[in-house]
Structures are given as C-alpha cells and as structure tokens.
C-alpha cells in the first residue's frame, strides 16, 4: 500500500510541474518559444472531461507535446491520454498509441477537439476498461496550426511515437511497453510506426501494431482521379494529398498541378471536416479531369513518387502485426488488404490478417474487439515473460 501511495504522489507531482495553459481553443495555440527541443516533451496538459474523453478512464488529459515537424523543426502538436482505473501493473500501464483516420485539415476536426467520442474512441474505451493506457495524437496540422502532412509516413509515425514519451512524462505509472494502433489513414500510420517506431524511441519497447483497414496504394487513387469524368468524394482525398505532400516536397506545387480557378478551393480543406468535403463541398461535385493542369506533369510525377515512397505496401516490419478489414468496406477493400498481408508475410513480417463478414469501414472497429484483445494481451504477456527471464 505504501508503494502504491508513493507512485500516486509521484504522478501527482509530475502533473503539477507541467503547465496547464489556457482553456478552450486557446489551448491549441503553442507558445512562441517551446520549453525544450526534445521529442515528446510536454508543453502543456490539463484534465479533459466530456467531448472525446474516454468515459471508462480514471483520468483523461489533453496535451501539447513536442515533435519534429515534417520540415525537421520542433513544433507542438496536440493529443490526449486516458489512464485506466485501478493500480498499475508492476511494469507500468501498457500503452496503446492510436493513430486516427482521415478527418481533414480544419482544426475543429481533430479528435481531441470533437464534442463527443466517435466510433474510434468508443472502441478505444473497451481497451481502457481492459487496463490499457490510450494515447491519441491529433497529428501535425490537426488541432494545432499548420497543414497536416497527409499520408507522409515517417512524420506521422513520429507523432504516434512521441506521444508515448510525453505520456510517460505526464504519468510516471505508464510503462515502456507499447503498441501502435490505427484506422484507415491511421492504419497506414500504424504500419509505418511498426517499421520505424523502435528506432525513433529506442528507450521504449514497441511490441507490435494493429492496423484497421489501412489505406494502401494511394497512388492508384491519384491515377484514377486524374482521368475520371465522374465527380466523387475521392477528389477531396487527392486535394489533401497534394496539399500534404507540398509541405515536405518542394517539387509538389499545387499551382502547377491544379487549374488556377480551382486553387481557391484549397481553403475549403482548412474549413470543413472530411465528411463534408467528400459529400457536400465543391470538391465532391467537380469533374476531376477539369481540375488538373495538362502542363503540371512534373509536379504530378513527383507526387506519384512520394506516394509510392510512403505506401505502407513497401514497409519492412519485424514486429508482430495484426491487420483487420471488413468484407463490406467500400473504402478499403478486404481483398487489397489481404494482398498486403500476404506481401508482408513473404517479407518476413509475423502478420495475422482477419476479415469480418458484413463489417464496414467503421464497424470493423467494434466487430474485431474480441480478436484484438487477446492478440494485444499476448504481446504484453510475452514481453513480461521475457523481462522475467
């Protein structure tokens, strides 16, 4: 009892030493000078209730933490942390670092700023109940100012990794063992994290990754939209890709890819969340072939190269990996995901693939809980057994 009490005191002391910052939307505006130049250092944190807080957690926090941006400079980005009820196990709380699906570039679309839990957070609450601490990054450019480097694998994997470091600073009861988990865009990010996360944070112990309906082969989406005469929501996805990769590759210049009259539509990406962009915006009602400049081939080819380089299909992963997909998923086909799993398996990744009849892009999250839970438990049990030996 005395040991547990001392842990609680240490956690409280750590939290008290971290600035809380302003409340409301002002929380997300980073200070002009960051407190350090260390990845994962907390800039500010405060208790979170309601909204996207996980209801089964003993404590929820929102935070700003430092990471290296897509341009190699330190910035502050936002995220949340949920701590389970009860006493932490001897090696500390096991951690799930979660990468969310596509939300768009508007600040209010970031998970930590949403007024209520979404389907991802409802699923994650199941794991808080099972004794996992859950960290959720908003990603660079989601929540905090800036452009989200959409599908830029290494940058987003760094966001997912660094929030584990900051979570341990916020609550010393959090252990070093962690897994990456993500859905859709975040599924691809989880796979990228599986490939490079241990190298990014060698003092932590990355045990595996769970990828729900990971987005792969985005270059095929670009190729289709370049030659499509039918309006669709996928054009908004291509716009996000153009804007996102323009932040990291000077060859990807939106004004060289898009016809001049469509450049003003880029502002919509900072004003609306992805559902509105795909269903109700000008992007969703525009014929794609009218959008792209015939003279912009060099910039388009640069974007193609970037998309291939960041495609999860080509990542080399050595940690155990679980890939899940709904058979009725209309956004990410289970057949394509099965091919991805087979490719990983041939390259030596210890991969498990499961498809769920009747499950859609979103409902696969709930449909798979009873398979994901024992898979996760085994990863942490194996690590604990290895530690004892």
GROMACS .gro file of C-alpha atoms in nm, residues 272-281 284:
model
   11
  272UNK     CA    1  -1.451   2.158  -4.330
  273UNK     CA    2  -1.408   1.806  -4.197
  274UNK     CA    3  -1.364   1.513  -4.433
  275UNK     CA    4  -1.728   1.400  -4.438
  276UNK     CA    5  -1.842   1.742  -4.557
  277UNK     CA    6  -1.557   1.765  -4.806
  278UNK     CA    7  -1.643   1.428  -4.957
  279UNK     CA    8  -2.018   1.477  -4.966
  280UNK     CA    9  -2.111   1.846  -4.977
  281UNK     CA   10  -1.814   2.056  -5.087
  284UNK     CA   11  -1.730   1.641  -5.436
   0.00000   0.00000   0.00000
